[in-house]
CSV table of C-alpha atoms in Angstrom, one decimal:
chain,number,residue,atom,x,y,z
A,1,MET,CA,-16.1,13.9,19.2
A,2,THR,CA,-16.7,14.2,15.5
A,3,ARG,CA,-19.9,13.6,13.6
A,4,VAL,CA,-19.7,11.1,10.8
A,5,ALA,CA,-22.3,10.0,8.2
A,6,VAL,CA,-21.5,6.8,6.4
A,7,THR,CA,-23.6,4.8,4.1
A,8,VAL,CA,-23.2,1.3,5.4
A,9,ASN,CA,-24.7,-1.5,3.3
A,10,GLY,CA,-26.9,1.0,1.6
A,11,GLU,CA,-28.2,2.5,4.8
A,12,GLN,CA,-27.2,6.0,6.0
A,13,ARG,CA,-25.7,5.8,9.5
A,14,GLU,CA,-24.7,8.8,11.5
A,15,ALA,CA,-22.8,8.8,14.8
A,16,GLU,CA,-20.6,10.9,17.0
A,17,VAL,CA,-17.2,9.2,17.1
A,18,GLU,CA,-13.9,9.8,18.7
A,19,PRO,CA,-11.4,10.7,15.9
A,20,ARG,CA,-9.3,7.8,17.0
A,21,GLN,CA,-12.0,5.3,16.5
A,22,LEU,CA,-11.0,2.8,13.9
A,23,LEU,CA,-13.5,2.0,11.2
A,24,VAL,CA,-13.6,-1.7,12.2
A,25,TYR,CA,-14.7,-0.9,15.7
A,26,PHE,CA,-17.2,1.7,14.4
A,27,LEU,CA,-18.7,-1.2,12.4
A,28,ARG,CA,-18.5,-3.9,15.0
A,29,GLU,CA,-19.2,-2.0,18.2
A,30,GLY,CA,-21.0,1.1,16.9
A,31,LEU,CA,-23.2,-0.6,14.4
A,32,GLY,CA,-23.2,-4.2,15.6
A,33,LEU,CA,-21.9,-5.5,12.3
A,34,THR,CA,-19.7,-8.2,13.7
A,35,GLY,CA,-19.2,-10.1,10.5
A,36,THR,CA,-16.1,-8.1,9.9
A,37,ASN,CA,-13.4,-9.7,12.1
A,38,VAL,CA,-10.3,-8.3,13.7
A,39,GLY,CA,-7.4,-10.7,13.2
A,40,CYS,CA,-3.9,-9.3,13.4
A,41,ASP,CA,-4.9,-5.6,14.0
A,42,THR,CA,-1.8,-4.6,12.0
A,43,SER,CA,-3.1,-4.5,8.4
A,44,SER,CA,-1.4,-7.8,7.6
A,45,CYS,CA,-4.1,-10.5,7.8
A,46,GLY,CA,-7.0,-9.0,5.9
A,47,SER,CA,-9.8,-10.4,8.1
A,48,CYS,CA,-11.1,-6.9,8.6
A,49,THR,CA,-11.4,-6.2,4.8
A,50,VAL,CA,-14.5,-4.2,3.8
A,51,HIS,CA,-15.3,-2.1,0.8
A,52,VAL,CA,-15.1,1.6,0.8
A,53,ASP,CA,-16.6,3.1,-2.3
A,54,ASP,CA,-16.5,-0.5,-3.8
A,55,GLU,CA,-12.8,-1.1,-3.2
A,56,ALA,CA,-11.3,-3.5,-0.6
A,57,VAL,CA,-9.6,-1.7,2.3
A,58,LYS,CA,-8.4,-2.9,5.7
A,59,SER,CA,-10.8,-1.4,8.2
A,60,CYS,CA,-8.3,-1.8,11.1
A,61,THR,CA,-6.1,0.8,9.4
A,62,MET,CA,-8.7,3.4,8.6
A,63,LEU,CA,-10.3,5.8,11.0
A,64,ALA,CA,-14.1,6.0,11.0
A,65,VAL,CA,-13.7,9.8,10.3
A,66,GLN,CA,-11.9,8.8,7.1
A,67,ALA,CA,-15.0,7.0,5.9
A,68,ASP,CA,-17.2,10.0,6.5
A,69,GLY,CA,-19.4,10.6,3.5
A,70,ARG,CA,-18.3,7.3,1.8
A,71,ARG,CA,-20.1,4.1,1.0
A,72,VAL,CA,-19.0,1.1,3.1
A,73,THR,CA,-20.0,-2.5,2.4
A,74,THR,CA,-19.4,-5.2,4.9
A,75,ILE,CA,-20.0,-9.0,4.5
A,76,GLU,CA,-23.5,-8.4,5.9
A,77,GLY,CA,-24.3,-6.3,2.8
A,78,MET,CA,-23.3,-8.9,0.3
A,79,ALA,CA,-26.4,-11.2,0.2
A,80,ALA,CA,-29.4,-9.7,-1.3
A,81,GLY,CA,-33.1,-10.8,-1.1
A,82,GLY,CA,-32.2,-14.0,0.7
A,83,GLN,CA,-29.7,-15.0,-2.0
A,84,LEU,CA,-26.0,-15.3,-1.2
A,85,HIS,CA,-23.7,-13.1,-3.3
A,86,PRO,CA,-22.2,-15.2,-6.1
A,87,MET,CA,-18.8,-15.0,-4.3
A,88,GLN,CA,-20.4,-16.3,-1.1
A,89,GLU,CA,-22.1,-19.0,-3.1
A,90,ALA,CA,-18.8,-20.0,-4.7
A,91,PHE,CA,-17.1,-20.2,-1.3
A,92,ARG,CA,-19.9,-22.4,-0.1
A,93,ARG,CA,-19.9,-24.6,-3.2
A,94,ASN,CA,-16.1,-25.0,-3.2
A,95,HIS,CA,-15.7,-25.4,0.5
A,96,GLY,CA,-13.4,-22.4,0.5
A,97,LEU,CA,-13.2,-22.2,4.3
A,98,GLN,CA,-12.7,-24.2,7.4
A,99,CYS,CA,-13.0,-22.2,10.6
A,100,GLY,CA,-14.4,-19.2,8.7
A,101,TYR,CA,-12.5,-16.5,10.5
A,102,CYS,CA,-10.8,-15.1,7.4
A,103,THR,CA,-13.8,-15.7,5.2
A,104,PRO,CA,-15.6,-12.4,5.3
A,105,GLY,CA,-12.3,-10.6,4.4
A,106,MET,CA,-11.5,-13.1,1.7
A,107,VAL,CA,-15.0,-12.6,0.2
A,108,MET,CA,-14.6,-8.8,0.3
A,109,ALA,CA,-11.1,-8.8,-1.1
A,110,ALA,CA,-12.0,-11.3,-3.9
A,111,THR,CA,-15.2,-9.4,-5.0
A,112,SER,CA,-13.2,-6.1,-5.1
A,113,TYR,CA,-10.6,-7.8,-7.3
A,114,LEU,CA,-13.1,-9.3,-9.7
A,115,GLU,CA,-14.5,-5.8,-10.3
A,116,GLU,CA,-11.0,-4.9,-11.6
A,117,ASN,CA,-10.3,-8.1,-13.4
A,118,ALA,CA,-13.3,-10.2,-14.3
A,119,SER,CA,-11.5,-13.3,-15.6
A,120,PRO,CA,-8.2,-13.7,-13.7
A,121,SER,CA,-5.7,-16.5,-13.9
A,122,GLU,CA,-5.0,-18.6,-10.9
A,123,THR,CA,-1.8,-16.8,-10.3
A,124,GLU,CA,-3.6,-13.4,-10.5
A,125,VAL,CA,-6.1,-14.6,-7.9
A,126,ARG,CA,-3.3,-15.7,-5.6
A,127,GLN,CA,-1.6,-12.4,-5.9
A,128,ALA,CA,-4.9,-10.5,-5.4
A,129,LEU,CA,-5.4,-12.4,-2.1
A,130,GLU,CA,-1.8,-11.8,-0.8
A,131,GLY,CA,-3.2,-9.5,1.8
A,132,ASN,CA,-5.5,-12.1,3.3
A,133,LEU,CA,-4.2,-14.8,5.5
A,134,CYS,CA,-5.9,-18.2,6.1
A,135,ARG,CA,-4.5,-20.5,8.7
A,136,CYS,CA,-6.7,-23.5,7.8
A,137,THR,CA,-7.2,-24.2,4.2
A,138,GLY,CA,-3.9,-24.0,2.4
A,139,TYR,CA,-5.8,-21.6,0.1
A,140,GLN,CA,-6.5,-24.3,-2.5
A,141,ASN,CA,-10.3,-24.1,-2.2
A,142,ILE,CA,-10.3,-20.4,-1.7
A,143,VAL,CA,-8.6,-19.9,-5.0
A,144,LYS,CA,-10.9,-22.4,-6.6
A,145,ALA,CA,-13.9,-20.5,-5.2
A,146,VAL,CA,-12.7,-17.2,-6.6
A,147,LEU,CA,-12.0,-18.7,-10.0
A,148,ASP,CA,-15.5,-20.3,-9.9
A,149,ALA,CA,-17.1,-17.0,-9.1
A,150,ALA,CA,-15.3,-15.4,-11.9
A,151,SER,CA,-16.2,-18.0,-14.4
A,152,PRO,CA,-18.7,-20.6,-13.0
A,153,GLU,CA,-19.0,-22.4,-16.3
A,154,ARG,CA,-15.2,-23.1,-16.3
A,155,VAL,CA,-14.8,-24.9,-13.0
A,156,GLY,CA,-18.1,-24.7,-11.1
A,157,ARG,CA,-19.8,-27.8,-12.2
A,158,ALA,CA,-16.7,-30.0,-12.1
A,159,ILE,CA,-15.9,-28.9,-8.5
A,160,GLY,CA,-19.5,-29.1,-7.5
A,161,ASP,CA,-19.6,-32.6,-8.7
A,162,ALA,CA,-16.4,-33.5,-6.8
A,163,VAL,CA,-17.8,-32.1,-3.5
A,164,ASN,CA,-21.4,-33.2,-3.8
A,165,GLY,CA,-21.1,-36.3,-5.9
A,166,PRO,CA,-22.3,-36.4,-9.5
A,167,GLU,CA,-25.8,-35.3,-10.2
A,168,GLY,CA,-28.2,-38.2,-10.0
A,169,GLY,CA,-25.5,-40.4,-8.3
A,170,ALA,CA,-26.5,-43.0,-5.8
B,1,MET,CA,-4.9,-1.5,19.4
B,2,ILE,CA,-6.3,2.0,19.7
B,3,PRO,CA,-4.3,5.1,19.0
B,4,ALA,CA,-3.8,7.7,21.7
B,5,ALA,CA,-6.5,10.5,21.5
B,6,PHE,CA,-5.9,13.4,19.1
B,7,ASP,CA,-7.8,16.2,17.5
B,8,TYR,CA,-9.0,15.8,13.9
B,9,GLU,CA,-9.3,18.6,11.3
B,10,ARG,CA,-10.1,18.2,7.7
B,11,ALA,CA,-8.1,20.5,5.4
B,12,GLU,CA,-10.0,22.2,2.6
B,13,SER,CA,-6.8,23.1,0.7
B,14,VAL,CA,-3.1,22.8,0.9
B,15,ASP,CA,-2.8,26.3,2.3
B,16,HIS,CA,-5.5,25.5,4.9
B,17,ALA,CA,-3.5,22.4,5.8
B,18,ILE,CA,-0.4,24.5,6.3
B,19,GLU,CA,-2.3,26.9,8.5
B,20,LEU,CA,-3.7,24.0,10.6
B,21,LEU,CA,-0.2,22.5,10.9
B,22,GLY,CA,1.2,25.9,11.9
B,23,SER,CA,-1.2,26.1,14.8
B,24,ASP,CA,0.1,23.0,16.6
B,25,GLU,CA,3.7,21.8,16.6
B,26,GLU,CA,2.7,18.2,17.3
B,27,ALA,CA,0.2,18.0,14.4
B,28,LYS,CA,0.8,15.5,11.6
B,29,ILE,CA,-0.7,15.2,8.2
B,30,LEU,CA,-3.1,12.3,7.5
B,31,ALA,CA,-3.3,11.2,3.9
B,32,GLY,CA,-4.1,7.5,3.5
B,33,GLY,CA,-2.8,6.8,7.0
B,34,HIS,CA,-1.3,3.5,6.1
B,35,SER,CA,2.2,4.4,7.4
B,36,LEU,CA,1.0,6.7,10.2
B,37,LEU,CA,-1.9,4.8,11.7
B,38,PRO,CA,0.1,1.6,12.4
B,39,LEU,CA,2.7,3.7,14.3
B,40,MET,CA,-0.1,5.5,16.2
B,41,LYS,CA,-1.7,2.2,17.2
B,42,LEU,CA,1.6,1.1,18.6
B,43,ARG,CA,1.9,4.5,20.3
B,44,LEU,CA,5.2,5.0,18.5
B,45,ALA,CA,3.6,8.2,17.2
B,46,GLN,CA,1.3,10.3,19.3
B,47,PRO,CA,0.4,13.4,17.3
B,48,SER,CA,-1.8,15.9,19.1
B,49,LYS,CA,-3.7,16.6,16.0
B,50,LEU,CA,-4.2,15.0,12.6
B,51,VAL,CA,-4.7,17.3,9.6
B,52,ASP,CA,-6.6,15.2,7.0
B,53,ILE,CA,-5.6,16.3,3.5
B,54,SER,CA,-7.1,13.3,1.8
B,55,ARG,CA,-10.0,15.4,0.3
B,56,VAL,CA,-7.9,18.3,-1.0
B,57,ASP,CA,-8.6,18.6,-4.7
B,58,GLY,CA,-6.0,18.6,-7.3
B,59,LEU,CA,-3.4,16.4,-5.6
B,60,SER,CA,-4.4,13.0,-7.1
B,61,GLU,CA,-3.5,13.5,-10.7
B,62,ILE,CA,-0.7,12.2,-12.8
B,63,SER,CA,0.3,14.4,-15.8
B,64,ASP,CA,2.8,14.2,-18.6
B,65,GLU,CA,4.7,17.5,-18.7
B,66,ALA,CA,7.5,18.1,-21.2
B,67,ASP,CA,10.4,17.2,-18.9
B,68,ALA,CA,8.8,15.1,-16.3
B,69,MET,CA,5.8,13.0,-15.1
B,70,VAL,CA,4.1,15.0,-12.3
B,71,ILE,CA,2.5,12.8,-9.7
B,72,GLY,CA,0.2,14.4,-7.2
B,73,ALA,CA,1.1,13.5,-3.6
B,74,LEU,CA,-2.3,12.1,-2.8
B,75,THR,CA,-2.2,9.6,-5.7
B,76,ARG,CA,-2.8,6.2,-4.3
B,77,HIS,CA,-0.4,3.3,-5.0
B,78,HIS,CA,-3.2,1.6,-6.9
B,79,ASP,CA,-3.6,4.5,-9.3
B,80,VAL,CA,0.2,4.9,-9.7
B,81,ALA,CA,0.5,1.2,-10.6
B,82,ASN,CA,-2.3,1.4,-13.1
B,83,SER,CA,-1.4,4.8,-14.7
B,84,ASP,CA,-1.1,4.7,-18.5
B,85,VAL,CA,1.1,7.8,-18.4
B,86,LEU,CA,3.6,6.1,-16.0
B,87,GLN,CA,3.5,2.7,-17.6
B,88,ALA,CA,4.4,4.4,-20.9
B,89,ASN,CA,7.0,6.9,-19.7
B,90,CYS,CA,8.4,5.7,-16.4
B,91,PRO,CA,7.4,2.0,-16.0
B,92,ILE,CA,9.6,1.4,-13.0
B,93,VAL,CA,7.5,3.7,-10.9
B,94,ALA,CA,4.2,2.0,-11.9
B,95,HIS,CA,5.7,-1.4,-11.4
B,96,THR,CA,7.1,-0.7,-7.9
B,97,ALA,CA,3.9,1.0,-6.7
B,98,GLY,CA,2.1,-2.3,-7.6
B,99,GLU,CA,4.6,-4.2,-5.4
B,100,ILE,CA,3.8,-2.3,-2.2
B,101,GLY,CA,1.9,-4.1,0.5
B,102,ASP,CA,-1.2,-5.8,-1.0
B,103,PRO,CA,-4.2,-4.6,-3.0
B,104,ALA,CA,-6.2,-3.3,-0.1
B,105,VAL,CA,-3.2,-1.3,1.2
B,106,ARG,CA,-2.7,0.1,-2.3
B,107,HIS,CA,-6.3,1.2,-2.4
B,108,VAL,CA,-5.6,3.6,0.4
B,109,GLY,CA,-1.8,4.3,0.7
B,110,THR,CA,-0.5,7.3,-1.2
B,111,ILE,CA,2.8,8.0,-2.9
B,112,GLY,CA,3.2,11.2,-1.0
B,113,GLY,CA,2.6,9.5,2.3
B,114,SER,CA,5.2,6.8,1.5
B,115,VAL,CA,7.7,9.5,0.5
B,116,ALA,CA,7.1,11.8,3.4
B,117,HIS,CA,7.3,8.9,5.8
B,118,ALA,CA,10.9,8.3,4.7
B,119,ASP,CA,11.1,4.7,5.8
B,120,PRO,CA,14.3,3.3,4.5
B,121,ALA,CA,12.6,-0.1,4.0
B,122,SER,CA,10.1,1.5,1.7
B,123,ASP,CA,10.3,0.8,-2.1
B,124,LEU,CA,9.3,4.0,-3.9
B,125,PRO,CA,11.9,6.3,-2.3
B,126,THR,CA,14.7,4.1,-3.7
B,127,VAL,CA,13.2,4.2,-7.1
B,128,LEU,CA,12.7,8.0,-6.9
B,129,LEU,CA,16.4,8.3,-5.8
B,130,ALA,CA,17.6,6.2,-8.7
B,131,LEU,CA,15.5,8.3,-11.2
B,132,GLY,CA,16.6,11.6,-9.7
B,133,ALA,CA,13.1,12.6,-9.0
B,134,THR,CA,12.2,16.0,-7.4
B,135,MET,CA,9.8,16.7,-4.5
B,136,VAL,CA,7.7,19.8,-4.7
B,137,VAL,CA,7.0,21.1,-1.2
B,138,ARG,CA,4.7,23.9,-0.2
B,139,GLY,CA,5.1,26.0,2.9
B,140,PRO,CA,3.5,29.0,4.7
B,141,GLY,CA,2.7,32.1,2.7
B,142,GLY,CA,2.4,30.2,-0.6
B,143,ALA,CA,6.2,29.5,-0.6
B,144,SER,CA,7.2,26.6,-2.8
B,145,ARG,CA,10.5,24.8,-3.1
B,146,GLU,CA,11.8,21.8,-4.9
B,147,VAL,CA,14.1,19.2,-3.4
B,148,GLY,CA,16.0,16.4,-5.2
B,149,ALA,CA,15.5,12.9,-3.9
B,150,GLY,CA,19.2,12.8,-2.9
B,151,ASP,CA,18.6,15.6,-0.4
B,152,PHE,CA,15.0,14.9,0.6
B,153,PHE,CA,15.7,11.6,2.4
B,154,LYS,CA,17.9,12.9,5.3
B,155,GLY,CA,17.7,9.9,7.6
B,156,LEU,CA,15.6,7.4,9.4
B,157,PHE,CA,11.9,8.6,9.0
B,158,GLU,CA,13.4,12.0,8.4
B,159,PRO,CA,12.3,13.8,5.2
B,160,ASP,CA,13.4,17.3,4.4
B,161,LEU,CA,10.0,18.7,5.5
B,162,ALA,CA,9.4,21.4,8.1
B,163,PRO,CA,6.4,20.7,10.5
B,164,ASP,CA,4.3,23.2,8.5
B,165,GLU,CA,5.2,22.1,5.0
B,166,VAL,CA,3.3,19.8,2.8
B,167,LEU,CA,4.7,17.6,0.0
B,168,VAL,CA,2.4,18.3,-2.9
B,169,GLN,CA,4.0,16.8,-6.0
B,170,ILE,CA,6.6,14.4,-7.1
B,171,ARG,CA,8.3,15.1,-10.5
B,172,VAL,CA,9.7,12.0,-12.1
B,173,PRO,CA,11.9,12.2,-15.2
B,174,ARG,CA,11.0,10.1,-18.2
B,175,HIS,CA,12.8,6.7,-18.2
B,176,THR,CA,11.9,4.3,-20.9
B,177,GLY,CA,15.2,2.4,-21.1
B,178,GLY,CA,16.0,-0.8,-19.2
B,179,TRP,CA,15.0,-1.0,-15.6
B,180,SER,CA,14.5,-3.4,-12.7
B,181,TYR,CA,13.2,-3.2,-9.2
B,182,LEU,CA,13.8,-6.3,-7.2
B,183,LYS,CA,13.1,-6.9,-3.5
B,184,PHE,CA,13.6,-9.9,-1.4
B,185,HIS,CA,11.1,-10.6,1.4
B,186,ARG,CA,10.0,-13.7,3.3
B,187,ARG,CA,6.3,-13.3,2.9
B,188,ALA,CA,4.3,-11.8,0.1
B,189,GLN,CA,3.4,-8.5,1.7
B,190,ASP,CA,6.5,-8.0,3.9
B,191,TRP,CA,8.7,-5.0,3.7
B,192,ALA,CA,11.9,-5.5,1.6
B,193,LEU,CA,14.7,-7.1,3.5
B,194,VAL,CA,16.8,-5.6,0.8
B,195,GLY,CA,15.5,-3.9,-2.5
B,196,VAL,CA,17.4,-2.8,-5.5
B,197,ALA,CA,16.4,-0.3,-8.3
B,198,ALA,CA,18.6,-0.4,-11.4
B,199,LEU,CA,18.3,1.8,-14.4
B,200,ALA,CA,20.2,1.2,-17.7
B,201,ALA,CA,22.2,4.1,-19.0
B,202,ASN,CA,20.0,7.2,-19.6
B,203,GLY,CA,22.4,9.8,-20.6
B,204,SER,CA,25.0,9.0,-17.9
B,205,GLY,CA,26.0,5.5,-16.8
B,206,PRO,CA,23.7,2.9,-15.2
B,207,THR,CA,22.1,3.9,-11.9
B,208,VAL,CA,21.7,1.6,-8.9
B,209,ALA,CA,19.9,2.4,-5.6
B,210,LEU,CA,19.3,0.3,-2.5
B,211,THR,CA,16.3,-0.2,-0.1
B,212,ASN,CA,16.9,-1.0,3.6
B,213,MET,CA,20.7,-0.9,3.4
B,214,GLY,CA,21.0,2.1,5.7
B,215,ASP,CA,19.0,4.9,7.4
B,216,ARG,CA,17.8,6.1,4.0
B,217,PRO,CA,17.6,5.0,0.4
B,218,LEU,CA,21.2,4.8,-0.9
B,219,ARG,CA,22.9,5.0,-4.3
B,220,ALA,CA,25.3,2.1,-4.8
B,221,SER,CA,28.0,4.5,-5.9
B,222,ALA,CA,30.8,1.9,-6.0
B,223,VAL,CA,28.8,-0.3,-8.3
B,224,GLU,CA,28.0,2.6,-10.6
B,225,HIS,CA,31.6,3.7,-10.8
B,226,ALA,CA,32.7,0.1,-11.5
B,227,LEU,CA,30.2,-0.2,-14.3
B,228,GLY,CA,31.2,3.2,-15.7
B,229,ALA,CA,34.8,1.9,-15.8
B,230,GLY,CA,33.7,-1.1,-17.8
B,231,ALA,CA,33.1,-3.8,-15.2
B,232,ASP,CA,30.5,-6.4,-16.0
B,233,PRO,CA,27.4,-6.6,-13.8
B,234,ALA,CA,28.6,-9.7,-11.9
B,235,THR,CA,31.9,-8.0,-10.9
B,236,ALA,CA,30.4,-4.6,-10.2
B,237,ALA,CA,27.7,-6.2,-8.0
B,238,GLN,CA,30.3,-7.4,-5.6
B,239,LEU,CA,30.7,-3.8,-4.5
B,240,ALA,CA,27.0,-3.4,-3.7
B,241,ALA,CA,27.4,-3.2,0.1
B,242,GLU,CA,30.2,-0.6,0.1
B,243,GLY,CA,29.3,2.5,2.0
B,244,THR,CA,26.1,1.0,3.4
B,245,SER,CA,25.1,0.3,7.0
B,246,PRO,CA,22.2,-2.2,6.8
B,247,PRO,CA,20.2,-2.9,9.9
B,248,SER,CA,20.0,-6.2,11.8
B,249,ASP,CA,16.6,-7.5,12.8
B,250,ALA,CA,14.7,-10.7,13.4
B,251,PHE,CA,14.5,-11.3,9.6
B,252,GLY,CA,18.2,-10.9,8.8
B,253,SER,CA,21.5,-9.7,10.1
B,254,ALA,CA,23.4,-6.8,8.6
B,255,GLU,CA,25.9,-9.4,7.1
B,256,TYR,CA,23.1,-11.3,5.5
B,257,ARG,CA,21.8,-8.1,4.0
B,258,ARG,CA,25.2,-7.2,2.6
B,259,GLU,CA,25.4,-10.6,0.8
B,260,LEU,CA,21.8,-10.3,-0.3
B,261,SER,CA,22.5,-6.9,-1.8
B,262,LYS,CA,25.2,-8.3,-4.0
B,263,VAL,CA,23.0,-11.0,-5.4
B,264,LEU,CA,20.1,-8.7,-6.0
B,265,VAL,CA,22.2,-5.9,-7.6
B,266,GLN,CA,23.6,-8.4,-10.1
B,267,ARG,CA,20.1,-9.7,-10.9
B,268,ALA,CA,18.7,-6.2,-11.2
B,269,LEU,CA,21.5,-5.1,-13.4
B,270,GLU,CA,21.2,-8.1,-15.7
B,271,GLN,CA,17.5,-7.4,-16.0
B,272,ALA,CA,17.9,-3.6,-16.6
B,273,MET,CA,20.7,-4.1,-19.1
B,274,ALA,CA,19.2,-7.0,-21.0
């Protein structure tokens, strides 16, 4: 067993882990943070995406011991003070999900990417999400949501109107 | 999937890593782990010990030396792809690193890990072979040696590395002339079915190297000779599969790969020589 100390969603967490324990199981089973999903378990689908030191990584392909001393953020750490993170809000507003299984990973991958490129093109958003698979949506509204989060004034209102009906409409 | 149990040690320095490796024949180096951990989860690799070198200082830099760009083995694909030094002096390396896997993979996977893994379907080894890059390897007692890419990739997952040696740097010659790296795959983040690196003349004639056309990255020598003798890219590209032994798998037969290599070599040459 190896002792690890990881800052998870701003909180220092310490545990004895087997070196072979994957980060995703440390989060899910060790800490009860089940918002991070296991999809393919082969670093392809991205549903296990979390942030390590603010960058998206696939937690099914990282050992908990590799995260020792680092800062990990999961989907549970995104909302603050009862307010959804702007990316979560954009996914909600644009209906960027159906079953929701890939959504935590999508949100984590997308927020990490916007840190690098604050105003991406649609093509860049699609490329940035190439490591995250969604079997429901056809990606249309996911891409819309990320563009919306990047630049709400550009698409947010128009899309919001389309989904919710125009403001003041009957 | 859970890997088989192993011991874990974190190396404080390259020499410490070499010492730890020397104490256990079945030990493996862990850098980013993005090649090794998937194999361990499938139990295709079952090392008795992992020596984690990811926190060793001084192996994550990229520097511009007079005759070469020197890339520390722990430099992540993300940082190789975004390196100003490489974009200016050897853009094919930066570009190709940015084509590996997906962004989350590139945040963790390292150039040294990719090279030391010696997967013939991997992109960077092919580019390093085309460039004539040199691997700097450290061994016990402070010994250091340099191996050209043509000798380093000895076979399937078989780099020229002893069990107690560590790949520490990759020296890449400057190449600012025309270049292209093309790969064909069915899904965005898949491995290359076939990949081609082409470099326009840089002293000698054009250089062409192939990904996933044998048990290691291969130079397309017949294509290079034909170009040297004055053939146009379309004609030379017809020789792309000569001397190769591509694999057959669920994604494509060897025959399919041979045809694909001709198409990709022609396109890559046209881009590199444009």
